[in-house]
XYZ file of C-alpha atoms in Angstrom:
555
model
C -55.928 7.496 18.631
C -53.435 4.835 20.682
C -54.068 3.029 22.720
C -52.101 4.031 26.289
C -48.515 2.632 26.659
C -48.799 -0.864 27.908
C -45.602 0.687 30.095
C -47.324 2.268 31.313
C -50.698 1.169 31.784
C -48.324 -2.255 33.416
C -47.112 -0.025 35.731
C -50.022 0.977 36.772
C -52.457 -2.198 37.192
C -49.388 -3.384 39.152
C -49.800 -0.853 42.067
C -54.119 -1.626 41.814
C -56.129 -2.844 44.998
C -52.329 -1.388 46.891
C -52.539 0.845 49.740
C -51.636 4.722 48.992
C -48.047 4.616 50.279
C -47.495 2.373 47.613
C -49.470 3.639 44.420
C -48.400 7.441 45.318
C -44.181 7.384 43.677
C -45.840 6.012 40.414
C -48.790 8.498 40.398
C -46.232 11.671 40.946
C -44.020 9.653 37.943
C -47.444 9.310 35.841
C -49.196 12.259 36.629
C -49.749 15.223 33.318
C -52.313 16.757 32.581
C -53.998 18.071 36.413
C -49.374 19.691 35.941
C -50.652 21.376 32.227
C -53.576 22.808 33.533
C -52.661 24.496 37.132
C -49.323 25.628 34.875
C -51.825 27.814 33.498
C -54.699 28.482 35.843
C -51.659 29.890 37.556
C -51.214 32.608 35.204
C -51.575 36.229 35.427
C -54.734 36.124 35.072
C -55.086 34.451 39.055
C -53.082 36.452 39.816
C -54.475 39.332 38.936
C -56.897 38.070 40.535
C -55.993 37.168 43.999
C -54.299 40.633 44.108
C -57.476 42.514 43.376
C -59.591 40.119 45.619
C -57.045 41.016 48.624
C -57.465 45.061 47.165
C -61.053 44.629 47.211
C -62.751 42.136 50.264
C -59.638 41.171 52.256
C -59.746 38.169 53.377
C -63.509 37.855 53.317
C -63.361 37.240 49.338
C -60.148 33.518 50.435
C -63.489 31.082 49.169
C -64.373 32.171 45.467
C -60.605 30.988 43.820
C -61.154 27.424 45.461
C -64.340 26.900 45.487
C -64.553 28.419 41.490
C -61.756 25.278 40.702
C -63.872 22.155 42.872
C -66.883 23.109 39.775
C -63.851 23.223 37.134
C -62.342 20.224 38.391
C -66.271 18.600 38.619
C -66.469 19.650 34.715
C -63.187 18.364 34.334
C -63.138 15.316 35.890
C -66.491 14.664 32.932
C -64.368 15.630 30.129
C -61.552 13.638 31.388
C -63.952 10.822 31.561
C -65.261 10.999 28.358
C -62.106 11.192 26.507
C -61.221 8.245 28.159
C -64.238 6.009 27.677
C -64.339 6.780 24.100
C -60.579 7.375 22.684
C -61.491 10.082 21.183
C -61.132 13.761 20.119
C -64.066 15.854 22.307
C -64.388 18.415 18.820
C -65.518 15.057 16.955
C -67.859 13.673 20.023
C -69.500 16.965 19.519
C -69.765 17.614 16.107
C -71.848 14.368 15.718
C -74.064 14.035 18.883
C -74.885 17.205 19.560
C -73.911 20.882 16.978
C -70.874 22.001 14.504
C -72.140 25.796 15.750
C -71.116 24.290 19.580
C -68.121 22.605 18.879
C -66.095 25.287 16.604
C -67.067 27.638 18.913
C -66.148 25.681 21.242
C -62.788 25.563 19.287
C -62.517 28.600 17.997
C -63.157 30.473 21.748
C -60.457 28.165 22.744
C -58.274 29.667 20.896
C -58.818 33.863 20.619
C -59.312 32.973 25.008
C -55.122 32.575 23.916
C -54.903 34.955 22.485
C -56.049 37.209 24.386
C -54.898 36.615 27.185
C -51.273 36.070 26.027
C -51.573 39.673 26.474
C -51.689 40.451 30.341
C -49.154 37.298 30.470
C -46.401 39.178 28.757
C -47.925 42.464 30.383
C -46.582 40.510 33.502
C -43.681 39.215 32.617
C -41.490 43.048 31.421
C -43.708 44.893 34.608
C -41.605 42.613 37.564
C -38.592 42.607 34.998
C -38.952 46.237 34.639
C -40.014 47.066 38.360
C -38.681 43.952 40.621
C -36.384 41.734 38.940
C -33.713 44.613 36.650
C -35.046 47.511 37.498
C -31.107 49.259 36.635
C -31.688 48.087 32.724
C -34.995 47.112 32.160
C -36.644 49.775 34.110
C -38.175 52.992 32.489
C -35.193 55.128 33.158
C -32.534 51.942 33.655
C -30.148 51.464 30.362
C -31.800 50.183 27.895
C -34.843 52.250 28.463
C -38.764 51.702 28.498
C -39.307 50.883 24.738
C -35.853 48.314 24.483
C -36.222 47.569 28.174
C -39.638 46.362 26.715
C -38.947 45.486 23.708
C -36.084 43.152 24.026
C -37.550 40.795 27.118
C -39.984 40.658 25.357
C -39.071 38.918 21.624
C -36.721 36.187 24.917
C -39.537 35.861 26.456
C -41.381 34.909 22.746
C -38.395 32.593 21.502
C -37.921 30.514 24.974
C -41.659 30.485 25.124
C -41.437 29.297 21.586
C -38.798 26.264 21.881
C -40.269 24.798 24.408
C -44.224 24.314 23.030
C -42.375 22.528 20.261
C -40.541 20.583 22.496
C -43.766 19.455 23.920
C -44.894 19.573 19.317
C -41.948 16.591 18.959
C -43.652 14.031 20.801
C -41.835 11.167 22.827
C -38.959 12.308 24.936
C -39.816 16.720 24.459
C -43.964 15.708 26.050
C -41.372 14.747 29.497
C -38.900 17.462 29.153
C -41.991 19.236 28.912
C -44.326 19.056 31.386
C -41.523 18.194 33.921
C -40.096 21.573 33.369
C -43.716 22.503 33.917
C -44.277 20.456 37.053
C -41.537 22.437 38.747
C -42.284 25.501 37.889
C -45.265 25.147 39.342
C -44.151 23.899 42.540
C -41.513 27.269 42.936
C -44.562 29.622 42.542
C -46.131 27.681 45.708
C -42.614 27.824 47.903
C -41.874 32.104 46.809
C -45.798 32.781 46.987
C -44.882 30.394 50.777
C -42.007 31.174 51.336
C -44.041 35.603 51.314
C -46.694 34.696 54.084
C -44.427 32.913 55.475
C -41.981 35.711 55.866
C -45.505 38.204 56.681
C -46.631 35.906 59.496
C -43.277 36.407 61.165
C -43.732 39.960 61.671
C -44.923 42.085 64.104
C -48.310 41.562 63.945
C -48.126 39.296 62.228
C -51.270 37.688 60.941
C -55.036 37.670 63.008
C -55.595 33.644 61.775
C -58.752 33.494 63.398
C -60.048 36.575 60.491
C -58.558 34.668 57.750
C -59.508 31.015 58.365
C -63.509 33.343 57.919
C -61.992 34.075 54.878
C -62.943 30.966 53.364
C -66.712 30.814 54.339
C -68.913 31.491 51.413
C -69.757 35.158 51.719
C -72.212 36.648 48.492
C -73.434 39.536 49.450
C -69.879 41.105 47.696
C -71.752 40.422 45.107
C -74.387 43.136 46.932
C -72.481 45.217 48.697
C -68.917 46.711 48.723
C -66.397 44.740 51.173
C -67.369 45.429 55.150
C -63.182 47.535 55.215
C -64.668 50.388 52.756
C -67.862 50.761 54.657
C -66.371 53.873 56.965
C -64.883 54.700 54.424
C -67.912 55.357 52.158
C -69.932 56.247 55.245
C -66.861 59.431 56.034
C -68.695 60.655 52.137
C -71.020 62.984 52.180
C -74.433 61.113 51.952
C -74.563 63.056 48.597
C -71.607 60.590 47.052
C -72.209 57.195 48.411
C -74.721 56.149 45.891
C -71.072 57.559 43.111
C -68.927 55.015 45.407
C -71.170 52.214 46.490
C -71.794 51.918 42.933
C -68.539 52.114 41.584
C -67.433 50.020 44.358
C -69.827 47.249 43.354
C -69.448 46.310 39.135
C -65.533 46.557 40.273
C -66.224 43.874 42.457
C -68.640 41.827 40.260
C -65.044 42.506 37.508
C -62.529 40.876 40.115
C -64.880 37.921 41.168
C -65.176 37.668 37.505
C -61.504 37.280 36.826
C -61.033 35.039 39.601
C -63.361 32.564 38.942
C -62.366 32.965 35.006
C -59.658 32.263 35.336
C -60.312 29.312 38.021
C -61.142 27.240 33.969
C -61.362 28.812 31.630
C -62.367 27.541 27.867
C -59.343 26.564 26.386
C -57.976 25.026 29.474
C -61.589 23.038 28.573
C -60.395 22.286 25.186
C -55.837 21.178 26.251
C -57.249 18.696 29.483
C -59.233 16.880 26.583
C -56.071 16.446 24.054
C -53.836 15.991 25.967
C -55.083 12.974 28.302
C -55.395 11.595 24.685
C -51.781 11.987 23.330
C -50.775 10.225 26.702
C -53.112 6.728 26.251
C -54.989 7.359 29.125
C -57.993 4.889 28.968
C -60.389 3.381 31.416
C -58.108 1.705 33.473
C -56.410 5.541 34.494
C -59.908 7.021 35.590
C -58.152 6.814 40.157
C -54.754 8.573 38.254
C -56.578 11.079 35.589
C -58.641 12.140 40.640
C -55.314 11.918 41.430
C -53.056 14.189 39.451
C -56.526 16.354 38.566
C -56.013 17.327 43.141
C -52.813 17.075 43.961
C -51.330 18.702 39.800
C -54.371 20.862 40.236
C -56.478 21.596 42.972
C -53.848 22.157 46.140
C -51.121 24.598 43.823
C -53.875 26.671 42.920
C -55.323 27.317 46.371
C -52.320 27.532 48.368
C -50.614 29.122 45.917
C -54.032 32.312 44.791
C -54.483 32.397 49.283
C -50.548 33.031 49.620
C -51.170 35.985 46.994
C -54.519 36.919 48.184
C -53.723 37.532 52.996
C -50.689 39.376 51.118
C -51.818 41.871 49.095
C -55.111 41.907 51.754
C -52.659 42.733 54.666
C -51.341 45.248 52.714
C -53.689 47.159 50.877
C -57.788 46.174 51.526
C -58.303 49.597 53.040
C -55.480 51.909 52.505
C -54.751 54.813 50.664
C -51.766 54.065 47.853
C -49.577 56.491 49.529
C -48.746 60.098 47.109
C -51.727 61.027 45.886
C -54.332 62.704 48.300
C -51.186 65.228 49.356
C -50.455 63.599 52.690
C -46.806 62.182 52.989
C -46.376 59.049 54.891
C -42.436 58.361 55.830
C -42.693 55.286 56.556
C -43.776 53.849 52.896
C -41.944 52.643 50.705
C -43.410 54.106 47.805
C -43.644 57.312 47.909
C -44.692 58.514 44.959
C -48.155 57.070 42.422
C -47.549 55.840 39.874
C -48.684 57.755 36.459
C -50.834 55.431 35.858
C -52.373 55.494 39.149
C -52.032 59.571 38.861
C -54.654 58.845 36.030
C -56.628 56.582 38.307
C -57.032 58.892 40.822
C -57.839 61.686 39.568
C -61.223 60.114 36.916
C -62.394 58.358 39.932
C -62.855 62.064 41.564
C -63.777 63.823 37.666
C -65.957 60.576 37.776
C -67.892 61.552 41.295
C -67.645 65.702 40.818
C -70.017 64.647 37.564
C -71.620 62.185 39.457
C -73.504 64.317 41.392
C -72.905 68.222 39.967
C -76.029 70.148 40.175
C -76.940 73.118 37.956
C -75.799 75.173 40.383
C -72.046 73.953 40.453
C -69.838 71.751 41.400
C -69.856 68.946 43.637
C -67.407 70.299 47.113
C -65.112 66.981 46.863
C -63.484 66.515 51.137
C -60.608 64.503 52.099
C -62.527 61.273 52.635
C -63.143 61.392 48.656
C -59.494 61.881 48.138
C -59.150 59.355 51.414
C -61.486 57.018 49.346
C -60.213 56.642 44.894
C -56.411 56.367 47.791
C -58.149 53.622 48.050
C -59.741 52.117 45.025
C -56.329 52.956 42.081
C -55.099 49.528 40.630
C -51.973 48.481 42.092
C -49.324 46.104 40.609
C -46.669 43.636 41.454
C -44.140 46.171 41.941
C -46.450 47.882 45.145
C -47.307 45.238 46.198
C -43.734 43.937 46.665
C -42.527 47.332 48.104
C -45.532 47.086 51.128
C -43.711 44.676 51.563
C -40.326 44.713 51.752
C -40.316 45.886 54.824
C -41.687 43.239 56.593
C -39.907 40.642 54.642
C -36.931 42.596 53.624
C -35.716 43.498 50.173
C -34.756 40.348 49.215
C -37.920 38.443 49.296
C -40.361 41.334 49.436
C -38.529 41.603 45.936
C -37.113 38.750 44.525
C -38.178 36.039 45.996
C -42.280 37.725 44.560
C -41.209 38.661 41.496
C -39.541 34.934 40.205
C -43.115 33.888 41.553
C -45.214 36.236 39.331
C -41.810 35.570 36.432
C -42.153 32.034 36.489
C -46.461 32.920 37.358
C -46.250 35.032 33.692
C -43.585 31.663 31.393
C -45.284 28.388 32.474
C -48.943 29.707 31.404
C -47.163 32.252 28.498
C -46.309 28.205 26.979
C -50.132 26.668 27.805
C -51.642 28.939 25.665
C -48.936 28.676 22.911
C -49.222 24.719 23.349
C -53.376 25.420 23.609
C -53.783 26.968 20.620
C -51.381 24.826 18.318
C -53.497 21.315 20.285
C -56.878 23.801 18.502
C -55.534 24.600 15.182
C -54.533 20.097 15.357
C -58.313 19.261 15.550
C -59.671 21.770 13.342
C -57.725 20.933 10.348
C -57.998 16.942 11.608
C -54.277 16.283 12.636
C -52.456 14.798 14.734
C -50.573 17.224 17.589
C -47.561 17.345 15.331
C -45.604 18.820 12.918
C -46.324 22.714 11.986
C -49.650 22.540 11.515
C -48.932 22.112 15.812
C -45.599 24.668 15.244
C -47.553 27.401 13.038
C -50.991 26.819 15.237
C -49.479 27.723 18.453
C -48.021 31.501 16.769
C -51.733 32.404 17.324
C -50.537 33.489 20.752
C -48.129 34.322 20.611
C -50.681 38.313 20.052
C -49.570 38.576 23.916
C -45.552 39.978 23.126
C -48.137 43.140 21.773
C -49.052 43.043 25.712
C -46.754 45.236 27.070
C -47.416 48.067 24.222
C -50.725 48.156 23.968
C -51.566 48.568 28.430
C -51.115 51.599 29.986
C -52.360 50.953 33.138
C -51.167 48.555 35.684
C -50.469 45.763 33.782
C -51.784 43.791 36.022
C -55.450 45.458 36.411
C -55.360 44.050 31.654
C -56.039 40.888 33.431
C -59.364 41.679 34.625
C -61.218 42.314 31.099
C -59.651 39.726 30.118
C -61.048 37.552 31.642
C -64.665 38.746 31.593
C -64.257 38.064 28.044
C -63.283 34.125 28.554
C -66.157 34.220 31.383
C -68.719 34.907 28.573
C -67.298 32.098 26.746
C -66.907 29.191 28.825
C -70.799 28.226 28.440
C -69.899 26.839 26.015
C -67.746 23.546 26.655
C -69.820 22.891 30.288
C -73.056 22.653 28.568
C -71.543 20.724 25.556
C -69.692 18.121 28.384
C -72.959 18.768 30.343
C -75.057 17.026 27.263
C -71.941 14.415 26.592
C -71.774 12.669 29.629
C -75.442 11.509 28.678
C -75.007 10.649 25.538
C -76.247 6.645 25.530
C -74.716 6.644 21.939
C -71.974 8.341 22.697
C -70.710 6.761 25.694
C -72.384 2.730 25.687
C -71.982 0.562 27.996
C -69.707 3.389 29.930
C -72.599 5.834 29.868
C -72.784 6.929 34.300
C -76.279 4.832 35.630
C -78.320 4.622 38.527
C -76.409 6.964 41.801
C -73.674 8.063 39.885
C -75.450 9.305 37.173
C -77.945 11.526 39.617
C -74.848 12.516 41.479
C -72.642 13.882 38.091
C -75.774 15.445 36.916
C -76.844 17.735 40.106
C -72.517 18.434 40.351
C -72.517 19.138 36.595
C -76.224 20.762 36.452
C -75.427 22.770 39.850
C -71.983 24.357 38.060
C -73.336 24.789 34.884
C -76.133 27.081 36.547
C -73.493 28.994 38.121
C -71.877 29.751 35.163
C -74.895 29.999 32.731
C -75.863 32.993 35.298
C -72.464 34.673 35.791
C -71.757 34.541 31.922
C -75.156 36.164 31.586
C -74.817 38.509 34.140
C -71.491 40.074 32.789
C -73.329 39.582 28.580
C -76.447 42.054 29.101
C -74.117 44.467 31.822
C -70.475 44.272 28.798
C -72.763 43.771 25.574
C -76.676 45.107 26.647
C -78.924 44.777 23.928
C -75.978 43.883 21.633
C -74.527 40.902 23.568
C -77.637 39.233 24.066
C -79.362 38.993 20.642
C -75.426 38.208 19.943
C -75.594 35.066 22.060
C -79.112 34.589 21.290
C -78.296 34.331 17.625
C -75.655 31.558 18.521
C -77.949 29.101 20.786
C -80.588 29.346 17.731
C -77.617 28.247 15.421
C -76.853 25.709 18.129
C -80.395 23.788 18.135
C -80.843 24.401 13.897
C -77.394 22.324 13.564
C -78.363 19.671 16.297
C -80.792 19.057 13.939
C -79.385 19.333 11.044
C -76.122 17.458 11.430
C -75.221 14.197 9.128
C -75.631 11.664 12.434
C -73.692 8.989 13.387
C -74.039 5.551 12.309
C -77.419 3.841 14.074
C -78.272 7.654 15.593
């Protein structure tokens, strides 16, 4: 693997030991992998997670995504440290020192997650183009009609993303262009959503700042109880209806929490980060820059952007029924008519209630309170949030600025998912991250182009089941790198010692336990006995291959 470029290393060494104000320009110039992580993190999954966190939990779940991101940064720091001190491809390290089952499982899970995660990105892109930015041209009743209004922009997005991604594969100047483009897109995403929240804060009534700030304090009760805003709504329904609504809400909250947690640092992101470090030739002397890169390029933009979406969604939707569903009209509502998908979901919720509480003597009696609660729980989309914001922010900010923020999120993520797919293909076949192996591998994520055509519900909500799937796979990466950090044969004199090793293992251990618990819960909840059997078989194969693997010299 190549050594650090002499120019970058020399520039970094020239400011070593100097005050931060003198190091900052150099750090900003050399940073990159953290911004790539930010570009994929600020995608459809995080956007959907943020929207539904605001809808379901209001301000009370503002703490979740920053906490998940900090846990992810702990793991990425460990991954980065291992990669920088060894200079070896991580896949080879896992295969040689742990288990090929873990190594190739990590690679395959990363490319599968990228293929699946690409679908909501395309769905969101087309949704925001049809509903917010170009409804007259691309909308269902626009000039191109619904089908061509989906197909034409889907093809354009695929061509654009392929061109940008392949520029990275050419290396050299192409890498700089690619990373600079993503930095600009991430900055614009943050500015768009911050501008929306600032305008909401300036509107009559503004924001409840005390309640909002209290939302950053962790509260794990939402794993067992419905969020506070729904308590009076459930209480207004018949007592025999309470178990149905409570069970539905808790299950939905858990899925949304899983979405937010899985999209903070997904399994494919753990593949992107170390190979981006290797591509740039970062060695041990870049450790300080690595921490700066993760903090400024990843944690800060992610926290700002996702918090802004949660705040905007909470102010407009938390505990508020969707107009047009219950029969009661709202003359002040911009959206007087619910979408067909919301109507189907609303009817399905009420049908589920009737089925749940019906007795042999007849059907359950549905009250207005049940209808109000069902109308409150239907999924919202980018169009609904933008429309709800428009009376406060005006049509330009509510539709155009918000829409551009969503589009920037999805486009940046699509290119990163293609990049990861190309990296995985090159790693599996032990090729450099250039040439046709990279290009053809990157096209695996082109499966996302199917998203707008196979998902009929709210485009945002496709990211929820996708993220639950990715969360189940995440422990493969976390376990592998937690074990590698304690491998003396791999790290040699770079193995953490004393208090440093204790702190590393405490942080990694806590992160791993939380991820394993979340993944295990979702595996049981979604996969049942078959999911447990598959997980057990995989773990058994990994342990067996560890003892049968061909050990590196001196091991």
